[in-house]
């Protein structure tokens, strides 16, 4: 299931980027006899049941001893993995064997692959193991950034339910997970996002920066014996109970065994240094539904306290809120590197003017808007339209407001698609008798 979700994540990203994927010549062997259908030492047989040739080809490429796919570009998606273990997989099926030429066909889409995984999950009654495999796959970019080698447990499949072999697992959580795959990819694709979520589990509201050591000492006392004894199951339960919204990610980390990330827990509590940058990110706090920093907590009421002072934590928040007002505010554009708030208070007379203006305000509130994917492609996508619809639409839209050209965007109106650069300005005495005209190119397009 892990390998299947890795394929889905990689393929979905390539689909978003309009990049192709092709089968390589690497395929897992077929179990050609009943004797080969059982596990034998390091040889593991995966029974996929009665499947169509394209599905069988996908399973053989998925379980191949070397990468079963190739991309036109050298760079791999962030979830791509290389198997370096001793196990060899065979694929058992009652379907007809494949011929060589079928490697020329296109690999299945991410949606098709999910249907294959759904049938497989239903056939072997895997249940929630699919969600666990997805969570493990989502942590792979973070493991890669931390130079951590992951260990995958030997797969154990239940007895196949033959009557479900060709029926999608409609009751499987897998299909529901796929509906949210783009959101999961956003969180997972950047290791800094996952790092922010994982390590914020040890941050706690109300603990000032000067009280972090005693706070962490209590956590170390509980967790260090579990890490030393490799009681990873109990370690996962403890972390999950403390921060349920992050439970799936920590369980996924721990299912890979004693990785670099697990070994880093106690050192992080002692130094606040993680294997990868762990700066609190406000967007990730919103996505996971859990604050990662004092900057994510806005409080209530005016900033000015009854004793005529303002807490230093609120000053930090206001400086971040107002960073664009003055050039001197650029250092406050980003939030602090750690989530622990500064202690103490500040007298309003000591504040810079732009911050001082807001001390009697009701609490400023940040509202999440959206996240937009922007892909930086290493190759150009050539596109030549066979119509001038966009030219006409742009020309008409901007010509409508050509008498109110804003100075900062005047270059838009002088574009050949608009041709409004000669339009009289608003206070021109000839405005009432001078009618601006569309560019010749646009007029011809409209008339056509």
PDB file of C-alpha atoms in Angstrom, residues 24-28 60-69 81-84 87:
ATOM      1  CA  UNK A  24      10.630   1.371 -17.599  1.00  0.00           C
ATOM      2  CA  UNK A  25      11.743  -2.139 -18.514  1.00  0.00           C
ATOM      3  CA  UNK A  26      11.880  -3.142 -14.835  1.00  0.00           C
ATOM      4  CA  UNK A  27       9.053  -5.477 -13.839  1.00  0.00           C
ATOM      5  CA  UNK A  28       8.437  -7.790 -10.903  1.00  0.00           C
ATOM      6  CA  UNK A  60       4.517  -5.485 -11.743  1.00  0.00           C
ATOM      7  CA  UNK A  61       6.114  -2.062 -12.306  1.00  0.00           C
ATOM      8  CA  UNK A  62       5.145  -0.969  -8.788  1.00  0.00           C
ATOM      9  CA  UNK A  63       6.817  -3.976  -7.155  1.00  0.00           C
ATOM     10  CA  UNK A  64       9.852  -4.140  -9.457  1.00  0.00           C
ATOM     11  CA  UNK A  65      13.314  -4.467  -7.839  1.00  0.00           C
ATOM     12  CA  UNK A  66      14.359  -1.255  -9.651  1.00  0.00           C
ATOM     13  CA  UNK A  67      12.301   1.822 -10.561  1.00  0.00           C
ATOM     14  CA  UNK A  68       9.358   0.788 -12.726  1.00  0.00           C
ATOM     15  CA  UNK A  69       8.863   4.293 -14.111  1.00  0.00           C
ATOM     16  CA  UNK A  81      11.678   6.277  -3.282  1.00  0.00           C
ATOM     17  CA  UNK A  82      14.369   3.751  -4.098  1.00  0.00           C
ATOM     18  CA  UNK A  83      14.069   0.282  -2.580  1.00  0.00           C
ATOM     19  CA  UNK A  84      17.379  -1.084  -1.293  1.00  0.00           C
ATOM     20  CA  UNK A  87      13.049  -8.697  -0.390  1.00  0.00           C
TER      21      UNK A  87
END
